JSON list of C-alpha atoms in Angstrom, two decimals:
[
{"chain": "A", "resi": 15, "resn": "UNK", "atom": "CA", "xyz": [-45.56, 142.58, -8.88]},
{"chain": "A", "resi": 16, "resn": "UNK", "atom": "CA", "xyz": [-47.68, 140.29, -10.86]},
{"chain": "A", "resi": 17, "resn": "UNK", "atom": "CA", "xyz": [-49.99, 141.70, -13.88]},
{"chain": "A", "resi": 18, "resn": "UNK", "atom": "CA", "xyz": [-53.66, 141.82, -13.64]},
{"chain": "A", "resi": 19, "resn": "UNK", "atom": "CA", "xyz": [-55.61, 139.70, -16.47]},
{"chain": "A", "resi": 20, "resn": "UNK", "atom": "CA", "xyz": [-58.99, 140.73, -17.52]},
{"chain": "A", "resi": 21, "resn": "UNK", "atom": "CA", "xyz": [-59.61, 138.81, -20.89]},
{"chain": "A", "resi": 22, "resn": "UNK", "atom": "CA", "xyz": [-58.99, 135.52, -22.40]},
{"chain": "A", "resi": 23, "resn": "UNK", "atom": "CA", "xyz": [-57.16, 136.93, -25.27]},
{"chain": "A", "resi": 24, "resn": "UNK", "atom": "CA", "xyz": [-55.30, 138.70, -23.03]},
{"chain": "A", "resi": 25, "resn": "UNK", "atom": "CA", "xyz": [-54.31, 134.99, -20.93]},
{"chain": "A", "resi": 26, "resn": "UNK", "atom": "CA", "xyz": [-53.20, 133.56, -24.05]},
{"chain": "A", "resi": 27, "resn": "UNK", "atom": "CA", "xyz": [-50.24, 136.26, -25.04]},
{"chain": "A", "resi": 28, "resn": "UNK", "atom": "CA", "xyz": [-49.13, 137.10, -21.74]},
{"chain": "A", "resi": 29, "resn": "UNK", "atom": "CA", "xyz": [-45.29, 136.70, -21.27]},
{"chain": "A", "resi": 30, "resn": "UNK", "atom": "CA", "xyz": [-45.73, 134.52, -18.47]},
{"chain": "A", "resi": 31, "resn": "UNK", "atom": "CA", "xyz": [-47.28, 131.67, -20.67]},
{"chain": "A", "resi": 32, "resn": "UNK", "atom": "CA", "xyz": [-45.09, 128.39, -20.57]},
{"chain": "A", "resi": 33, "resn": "UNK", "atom": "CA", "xyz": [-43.75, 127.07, -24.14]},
{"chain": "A", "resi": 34, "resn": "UNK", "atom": "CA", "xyz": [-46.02, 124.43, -25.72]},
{"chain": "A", "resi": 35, "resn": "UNK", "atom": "CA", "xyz": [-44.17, 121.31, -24.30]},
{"chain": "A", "resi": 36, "resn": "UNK", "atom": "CA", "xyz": [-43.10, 119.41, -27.74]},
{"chain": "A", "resi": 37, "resn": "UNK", "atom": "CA", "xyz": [-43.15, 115.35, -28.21]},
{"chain": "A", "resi": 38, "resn": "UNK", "atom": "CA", "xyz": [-39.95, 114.03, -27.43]},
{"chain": "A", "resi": 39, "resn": "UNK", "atom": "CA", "xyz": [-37.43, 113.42, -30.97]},
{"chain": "A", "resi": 40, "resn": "UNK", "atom": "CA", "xyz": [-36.04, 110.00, -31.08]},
{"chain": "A", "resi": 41, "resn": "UNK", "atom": "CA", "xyz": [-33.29, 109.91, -33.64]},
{"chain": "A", "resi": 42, "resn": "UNK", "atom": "CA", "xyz": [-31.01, 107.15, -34.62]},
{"chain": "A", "resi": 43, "resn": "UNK", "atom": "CA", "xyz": [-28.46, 106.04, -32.19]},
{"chain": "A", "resi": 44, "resn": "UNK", "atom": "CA", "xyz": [-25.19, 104.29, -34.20]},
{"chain": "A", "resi": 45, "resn": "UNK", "atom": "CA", "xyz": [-22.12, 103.44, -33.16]},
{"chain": "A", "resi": 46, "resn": "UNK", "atom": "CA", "xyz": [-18.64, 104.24, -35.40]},
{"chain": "A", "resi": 47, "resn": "UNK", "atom": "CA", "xyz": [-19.02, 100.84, -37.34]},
{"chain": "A", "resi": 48, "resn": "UNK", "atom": "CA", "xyz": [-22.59, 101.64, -38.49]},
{"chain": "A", "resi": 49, "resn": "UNK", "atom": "CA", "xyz": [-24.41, 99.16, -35.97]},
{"chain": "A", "resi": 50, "resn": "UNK", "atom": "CA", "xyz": [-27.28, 100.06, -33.44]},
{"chain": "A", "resi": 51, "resn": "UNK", "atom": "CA", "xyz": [-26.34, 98.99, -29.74]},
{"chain": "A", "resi": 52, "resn": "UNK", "atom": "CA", "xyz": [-28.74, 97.70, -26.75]},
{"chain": "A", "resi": 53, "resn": "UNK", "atom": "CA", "xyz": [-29.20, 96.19, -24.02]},
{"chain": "A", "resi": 54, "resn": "UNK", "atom": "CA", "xyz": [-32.22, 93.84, -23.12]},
{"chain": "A", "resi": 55, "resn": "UNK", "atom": "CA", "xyz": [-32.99, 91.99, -19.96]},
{"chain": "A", "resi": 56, "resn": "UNK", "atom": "CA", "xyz": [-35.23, 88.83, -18.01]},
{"chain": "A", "resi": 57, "resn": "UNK", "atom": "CA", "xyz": [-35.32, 87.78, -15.26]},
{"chain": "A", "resi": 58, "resn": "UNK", "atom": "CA", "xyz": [-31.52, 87.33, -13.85]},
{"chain": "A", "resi": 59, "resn": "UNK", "atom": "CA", "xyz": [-30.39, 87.12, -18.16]},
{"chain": "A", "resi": 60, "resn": "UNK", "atom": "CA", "xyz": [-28.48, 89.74, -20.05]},
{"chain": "A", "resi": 61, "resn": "UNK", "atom": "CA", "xyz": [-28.82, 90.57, -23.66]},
{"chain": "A", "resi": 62, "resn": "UNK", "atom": "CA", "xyz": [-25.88, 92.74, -25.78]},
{"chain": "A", "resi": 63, "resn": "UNK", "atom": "CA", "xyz": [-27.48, 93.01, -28.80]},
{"chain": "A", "resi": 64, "resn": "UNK", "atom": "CA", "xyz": [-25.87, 94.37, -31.82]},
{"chain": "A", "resi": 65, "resn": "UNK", "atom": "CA", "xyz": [-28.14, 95.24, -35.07]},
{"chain": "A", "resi": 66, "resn": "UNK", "atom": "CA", "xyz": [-26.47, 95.96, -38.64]},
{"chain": "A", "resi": 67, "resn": "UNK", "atom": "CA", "xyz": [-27.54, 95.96, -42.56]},
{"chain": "A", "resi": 68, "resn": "UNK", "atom": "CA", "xyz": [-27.34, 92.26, -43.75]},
{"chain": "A", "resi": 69, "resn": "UNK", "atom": "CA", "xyz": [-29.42, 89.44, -44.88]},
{"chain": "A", "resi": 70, "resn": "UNK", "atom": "CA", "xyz": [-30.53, 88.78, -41.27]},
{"chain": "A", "resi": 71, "resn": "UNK", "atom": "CA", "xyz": [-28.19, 86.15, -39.85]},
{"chain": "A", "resi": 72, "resn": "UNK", "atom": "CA", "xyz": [-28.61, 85.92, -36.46]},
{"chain": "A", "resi": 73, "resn": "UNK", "atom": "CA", "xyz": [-25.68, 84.90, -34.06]},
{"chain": "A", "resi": 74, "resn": "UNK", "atom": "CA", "xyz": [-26.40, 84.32, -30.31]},
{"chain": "A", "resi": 75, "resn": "UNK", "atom": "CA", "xyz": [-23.01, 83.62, -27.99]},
{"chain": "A", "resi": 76, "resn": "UNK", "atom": "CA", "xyz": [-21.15, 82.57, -31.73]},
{"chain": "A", "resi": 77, "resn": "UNK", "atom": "CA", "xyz": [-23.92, 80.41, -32.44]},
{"chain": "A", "resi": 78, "resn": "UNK", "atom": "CA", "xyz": [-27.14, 80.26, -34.99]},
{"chain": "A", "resi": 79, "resn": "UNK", "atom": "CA", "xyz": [-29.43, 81.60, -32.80]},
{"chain": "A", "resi": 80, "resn": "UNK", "atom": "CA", "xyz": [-31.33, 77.98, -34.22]},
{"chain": "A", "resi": 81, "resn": "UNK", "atom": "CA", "xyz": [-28.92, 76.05, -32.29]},
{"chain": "A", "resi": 82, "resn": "UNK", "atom": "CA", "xyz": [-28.31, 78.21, -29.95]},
{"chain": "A", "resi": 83, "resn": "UNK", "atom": "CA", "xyz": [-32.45, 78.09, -29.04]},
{"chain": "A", "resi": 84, "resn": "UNK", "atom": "CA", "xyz": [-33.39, 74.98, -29.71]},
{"chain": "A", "resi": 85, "resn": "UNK", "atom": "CA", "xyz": [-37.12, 75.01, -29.02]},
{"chain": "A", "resi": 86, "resn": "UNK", "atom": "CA", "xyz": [-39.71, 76.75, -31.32]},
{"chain": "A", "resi": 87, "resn": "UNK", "atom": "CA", "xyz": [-41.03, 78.17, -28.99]},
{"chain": "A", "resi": 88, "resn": "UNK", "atom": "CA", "xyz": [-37.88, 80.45, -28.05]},
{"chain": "A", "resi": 89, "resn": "UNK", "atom": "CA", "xyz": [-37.12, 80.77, -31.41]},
{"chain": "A", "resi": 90, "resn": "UNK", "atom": "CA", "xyz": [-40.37, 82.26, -32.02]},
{"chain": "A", "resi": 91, "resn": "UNK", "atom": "CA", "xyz": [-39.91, 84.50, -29.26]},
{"chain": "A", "resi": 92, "resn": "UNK", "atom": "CA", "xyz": [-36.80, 86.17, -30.04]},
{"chain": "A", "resi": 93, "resn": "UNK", "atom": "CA", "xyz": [-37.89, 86.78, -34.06]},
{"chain": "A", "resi": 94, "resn": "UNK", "atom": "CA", "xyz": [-41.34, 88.83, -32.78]},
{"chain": "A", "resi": 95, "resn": "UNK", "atom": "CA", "xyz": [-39.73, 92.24, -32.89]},
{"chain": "A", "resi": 96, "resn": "UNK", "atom": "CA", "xyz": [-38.11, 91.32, -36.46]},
{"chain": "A", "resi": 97, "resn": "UNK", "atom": "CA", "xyz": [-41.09, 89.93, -38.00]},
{"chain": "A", "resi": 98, "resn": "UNK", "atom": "CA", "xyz": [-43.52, 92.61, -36.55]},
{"chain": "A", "resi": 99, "resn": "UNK", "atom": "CA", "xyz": [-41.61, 95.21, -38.02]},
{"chain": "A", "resi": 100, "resn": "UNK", "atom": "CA", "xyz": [-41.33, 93.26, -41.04]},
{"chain": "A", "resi": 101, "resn": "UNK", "atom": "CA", "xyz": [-37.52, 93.96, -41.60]},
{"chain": "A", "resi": 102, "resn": "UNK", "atom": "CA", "xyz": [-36.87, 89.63, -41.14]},
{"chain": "A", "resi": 103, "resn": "UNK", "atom": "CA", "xyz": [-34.00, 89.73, -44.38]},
{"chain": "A", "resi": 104, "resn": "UNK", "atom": "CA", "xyz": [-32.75, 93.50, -43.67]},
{"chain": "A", "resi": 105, "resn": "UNK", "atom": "CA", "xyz": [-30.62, 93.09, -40.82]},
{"chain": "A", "resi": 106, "resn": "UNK", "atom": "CA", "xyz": [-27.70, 91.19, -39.18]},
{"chain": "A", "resi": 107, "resn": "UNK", "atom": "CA", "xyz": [-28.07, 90.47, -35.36]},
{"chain": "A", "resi": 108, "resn": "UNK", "atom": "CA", "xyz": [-25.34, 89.85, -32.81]},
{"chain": "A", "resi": 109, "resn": "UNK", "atom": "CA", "xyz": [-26.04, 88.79, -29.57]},
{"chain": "A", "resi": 110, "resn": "UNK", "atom": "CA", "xyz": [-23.88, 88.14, -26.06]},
{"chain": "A", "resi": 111, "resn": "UNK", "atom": "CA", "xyz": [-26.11, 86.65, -23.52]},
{"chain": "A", "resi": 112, "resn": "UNK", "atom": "CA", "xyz": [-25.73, 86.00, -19.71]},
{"chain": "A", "resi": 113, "resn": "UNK", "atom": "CA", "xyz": [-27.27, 84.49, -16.83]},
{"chain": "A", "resi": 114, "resn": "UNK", "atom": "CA", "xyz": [-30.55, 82.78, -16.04]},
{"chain": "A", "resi": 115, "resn": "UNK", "atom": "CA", "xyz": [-32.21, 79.96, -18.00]},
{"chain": "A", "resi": 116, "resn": "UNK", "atom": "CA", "xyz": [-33.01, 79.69, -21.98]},
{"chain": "A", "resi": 117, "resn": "UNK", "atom": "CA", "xyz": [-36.41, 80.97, -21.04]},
{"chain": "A", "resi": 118, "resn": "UNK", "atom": "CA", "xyz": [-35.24, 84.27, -19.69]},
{"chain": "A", "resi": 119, "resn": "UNK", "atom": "CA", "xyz": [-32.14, 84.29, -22.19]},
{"chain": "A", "resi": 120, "resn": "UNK", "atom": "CA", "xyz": [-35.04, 84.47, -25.32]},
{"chain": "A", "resi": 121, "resn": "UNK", "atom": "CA", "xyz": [-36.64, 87.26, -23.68]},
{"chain": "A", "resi": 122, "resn": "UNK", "atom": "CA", "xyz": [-34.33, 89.44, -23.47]},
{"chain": "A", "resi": 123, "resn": "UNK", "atom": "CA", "xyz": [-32.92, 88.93, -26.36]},
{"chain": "A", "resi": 124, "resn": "UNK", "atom": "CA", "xyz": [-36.30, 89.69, -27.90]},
{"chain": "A", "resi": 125, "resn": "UNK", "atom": "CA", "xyz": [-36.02, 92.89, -26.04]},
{"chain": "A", "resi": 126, "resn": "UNK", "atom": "CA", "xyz": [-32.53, 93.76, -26.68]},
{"chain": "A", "resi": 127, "resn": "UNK", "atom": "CA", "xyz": [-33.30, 93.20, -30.33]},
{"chain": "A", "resi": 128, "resn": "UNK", "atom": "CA", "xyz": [-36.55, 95.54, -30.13]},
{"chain": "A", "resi": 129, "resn": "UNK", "atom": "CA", "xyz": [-34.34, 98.30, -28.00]},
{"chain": "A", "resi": 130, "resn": "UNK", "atom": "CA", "xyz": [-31.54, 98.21, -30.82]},
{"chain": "A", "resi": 131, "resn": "UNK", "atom": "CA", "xyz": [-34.26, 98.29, -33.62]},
{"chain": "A", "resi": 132, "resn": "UNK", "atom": "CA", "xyz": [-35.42, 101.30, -32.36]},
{"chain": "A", "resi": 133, "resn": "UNK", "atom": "CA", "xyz": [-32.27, 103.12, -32.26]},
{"chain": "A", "resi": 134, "resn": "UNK", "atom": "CA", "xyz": [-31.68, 102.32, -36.25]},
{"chain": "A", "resi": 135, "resn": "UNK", "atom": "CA", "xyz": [-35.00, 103.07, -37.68]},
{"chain": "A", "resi": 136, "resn": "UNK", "atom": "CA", "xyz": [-36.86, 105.22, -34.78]},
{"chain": "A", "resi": 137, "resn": "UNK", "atom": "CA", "xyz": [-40.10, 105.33, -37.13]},
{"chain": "A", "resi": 138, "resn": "UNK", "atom": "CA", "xyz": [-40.69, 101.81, -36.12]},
{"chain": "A", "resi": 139, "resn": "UNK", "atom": "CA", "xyz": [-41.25, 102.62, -31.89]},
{"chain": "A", "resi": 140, "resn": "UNK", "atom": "CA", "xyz": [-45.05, 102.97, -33.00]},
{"chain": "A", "resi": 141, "resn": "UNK", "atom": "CA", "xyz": [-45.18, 99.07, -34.27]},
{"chain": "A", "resi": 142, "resn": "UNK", "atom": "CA", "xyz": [-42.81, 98.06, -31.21]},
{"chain": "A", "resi": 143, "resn": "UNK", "atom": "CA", "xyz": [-44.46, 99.94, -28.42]},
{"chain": "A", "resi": 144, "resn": "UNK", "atom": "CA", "xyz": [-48.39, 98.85, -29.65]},
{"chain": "A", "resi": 145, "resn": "UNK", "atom": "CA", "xyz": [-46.96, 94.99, -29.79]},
{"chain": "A", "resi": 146, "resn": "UNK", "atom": "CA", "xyz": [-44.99, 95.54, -26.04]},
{"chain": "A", "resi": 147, "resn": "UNK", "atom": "CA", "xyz": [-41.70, 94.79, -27.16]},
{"chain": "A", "resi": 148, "resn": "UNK", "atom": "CA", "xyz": [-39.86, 97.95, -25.56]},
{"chain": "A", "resi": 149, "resn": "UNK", "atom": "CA", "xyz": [-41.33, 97.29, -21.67]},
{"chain": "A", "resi": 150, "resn": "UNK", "atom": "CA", "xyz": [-38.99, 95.35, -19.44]},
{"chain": "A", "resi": 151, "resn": "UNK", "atom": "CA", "xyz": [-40.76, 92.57, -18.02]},
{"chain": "A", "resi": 152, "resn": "UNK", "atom": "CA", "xyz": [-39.70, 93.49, -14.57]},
{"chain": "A", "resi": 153, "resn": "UNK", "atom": "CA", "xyz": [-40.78, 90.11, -12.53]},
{"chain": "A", "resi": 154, "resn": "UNK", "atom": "CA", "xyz": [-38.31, 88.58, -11.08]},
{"chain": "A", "resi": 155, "resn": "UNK", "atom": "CA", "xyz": [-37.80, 85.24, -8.59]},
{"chain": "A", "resi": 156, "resn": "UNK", "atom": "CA", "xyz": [-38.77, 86.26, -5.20]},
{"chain": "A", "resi": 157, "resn": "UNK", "atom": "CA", "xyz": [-36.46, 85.91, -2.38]},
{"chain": "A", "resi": 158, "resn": "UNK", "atom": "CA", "xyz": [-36.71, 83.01, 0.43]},
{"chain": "A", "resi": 159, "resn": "UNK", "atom": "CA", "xyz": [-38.38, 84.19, 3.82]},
{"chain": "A", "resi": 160, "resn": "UNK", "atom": "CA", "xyz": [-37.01, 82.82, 6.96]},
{"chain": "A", "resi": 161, "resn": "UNK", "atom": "CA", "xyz": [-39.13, 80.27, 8.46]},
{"chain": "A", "resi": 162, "resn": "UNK", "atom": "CA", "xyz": [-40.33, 79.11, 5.23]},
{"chain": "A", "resi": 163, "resn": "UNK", "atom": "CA", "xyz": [-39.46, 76.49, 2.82]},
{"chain": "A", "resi": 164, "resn": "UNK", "atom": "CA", "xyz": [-39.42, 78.44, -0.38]},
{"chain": "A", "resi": 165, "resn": "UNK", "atom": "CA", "xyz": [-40.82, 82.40, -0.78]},
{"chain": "A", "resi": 166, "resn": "UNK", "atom": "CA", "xyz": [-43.78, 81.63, 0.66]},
{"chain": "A", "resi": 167, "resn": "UNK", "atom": "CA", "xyz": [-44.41, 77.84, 0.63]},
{"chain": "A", "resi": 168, "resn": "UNK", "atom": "CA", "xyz": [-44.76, 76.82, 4.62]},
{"chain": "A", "resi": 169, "resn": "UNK", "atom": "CA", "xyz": [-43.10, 73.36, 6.49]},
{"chain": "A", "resi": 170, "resn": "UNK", "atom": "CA", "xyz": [-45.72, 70.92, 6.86]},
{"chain": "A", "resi": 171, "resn": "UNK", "atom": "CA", "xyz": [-47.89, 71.68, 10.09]},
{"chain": "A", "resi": 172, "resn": "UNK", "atom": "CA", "xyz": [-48.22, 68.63, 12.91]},
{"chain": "A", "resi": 173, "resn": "UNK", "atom": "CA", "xyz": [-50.58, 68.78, 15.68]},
{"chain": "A", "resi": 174, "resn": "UNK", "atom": "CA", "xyz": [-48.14, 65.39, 17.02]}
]
């Protein structure tokens, strides 16, 4: 049946021990054309982002990702994960995007672009994890309730 234990010394080489459970090894993720894949999402938008060695040009739906987000504020949003990391002239980014508004469209590109980062140079998850880049902002529109006007906005009340 089982083995008695009388010491401490004894407790720690015992066969029964569990391994020493290791950190998990993140190691780069490439496709056959050299470029890092991922996928980034907001709200209802969709992000293909596609990250290779360039000059860092990058393309949103065909377009300069300048034209293509024309505020500065979206623009600065979707160059965080580059700039953080420092790598703004090193790479060339692709980008497909879907669904929702421009708003939700910059986010996840940002975090397509941090996810695909990742899987080229895993050394920088420290830098994107600390700055929040790889967490999917999971809040989404909330549905309409029956017997309201909007989620949770009530008609106007009446006593006449």
């Amino acid at each position: 049946m089982a083995e008695t234990i009388n010491s401490l010394e004894a407790l720690g080489t015992s066969a029964a021990a569990p391994a020493a459970a290791s950190a998990p090894v993140h190691v780069q993720k490439l496709d056959s054309l050299g470029r890092a894949y991922a996928t980034g999402k907001r709200k209802n938008a969709v992000a293909r982002v596609w990250i290779k060695p360039g000059k860092g040009k990058v393309t949103v739906n065909g377009r300069e990702f300048a034209a293509y987000f024309a505020r500065p504020v979206l623009q600065l949003i979707v160059k965080q994960p580059i700039v953080a990391t420092d790598r703004l002239d090193q790479y060339d980014v692709n980008v497909t995007v879907a669904g929702g508004g421009l708003s939700g469209q910059a986010g996840a590109v940002r975090h397509g672009i941090s996810k695909a980062l990742n899987y080229f140079e895993p050394g920088l998850r420290p830098i994107l994890k600390k700055g929040g880049f790889l967490t999917r902002d999971s809040r989404v529109v909330e549905r309409k309730k029956y017997g309201k006007a909007k989620a949770r906005r009530s008609f106007q009340f009446s006593k006449r």
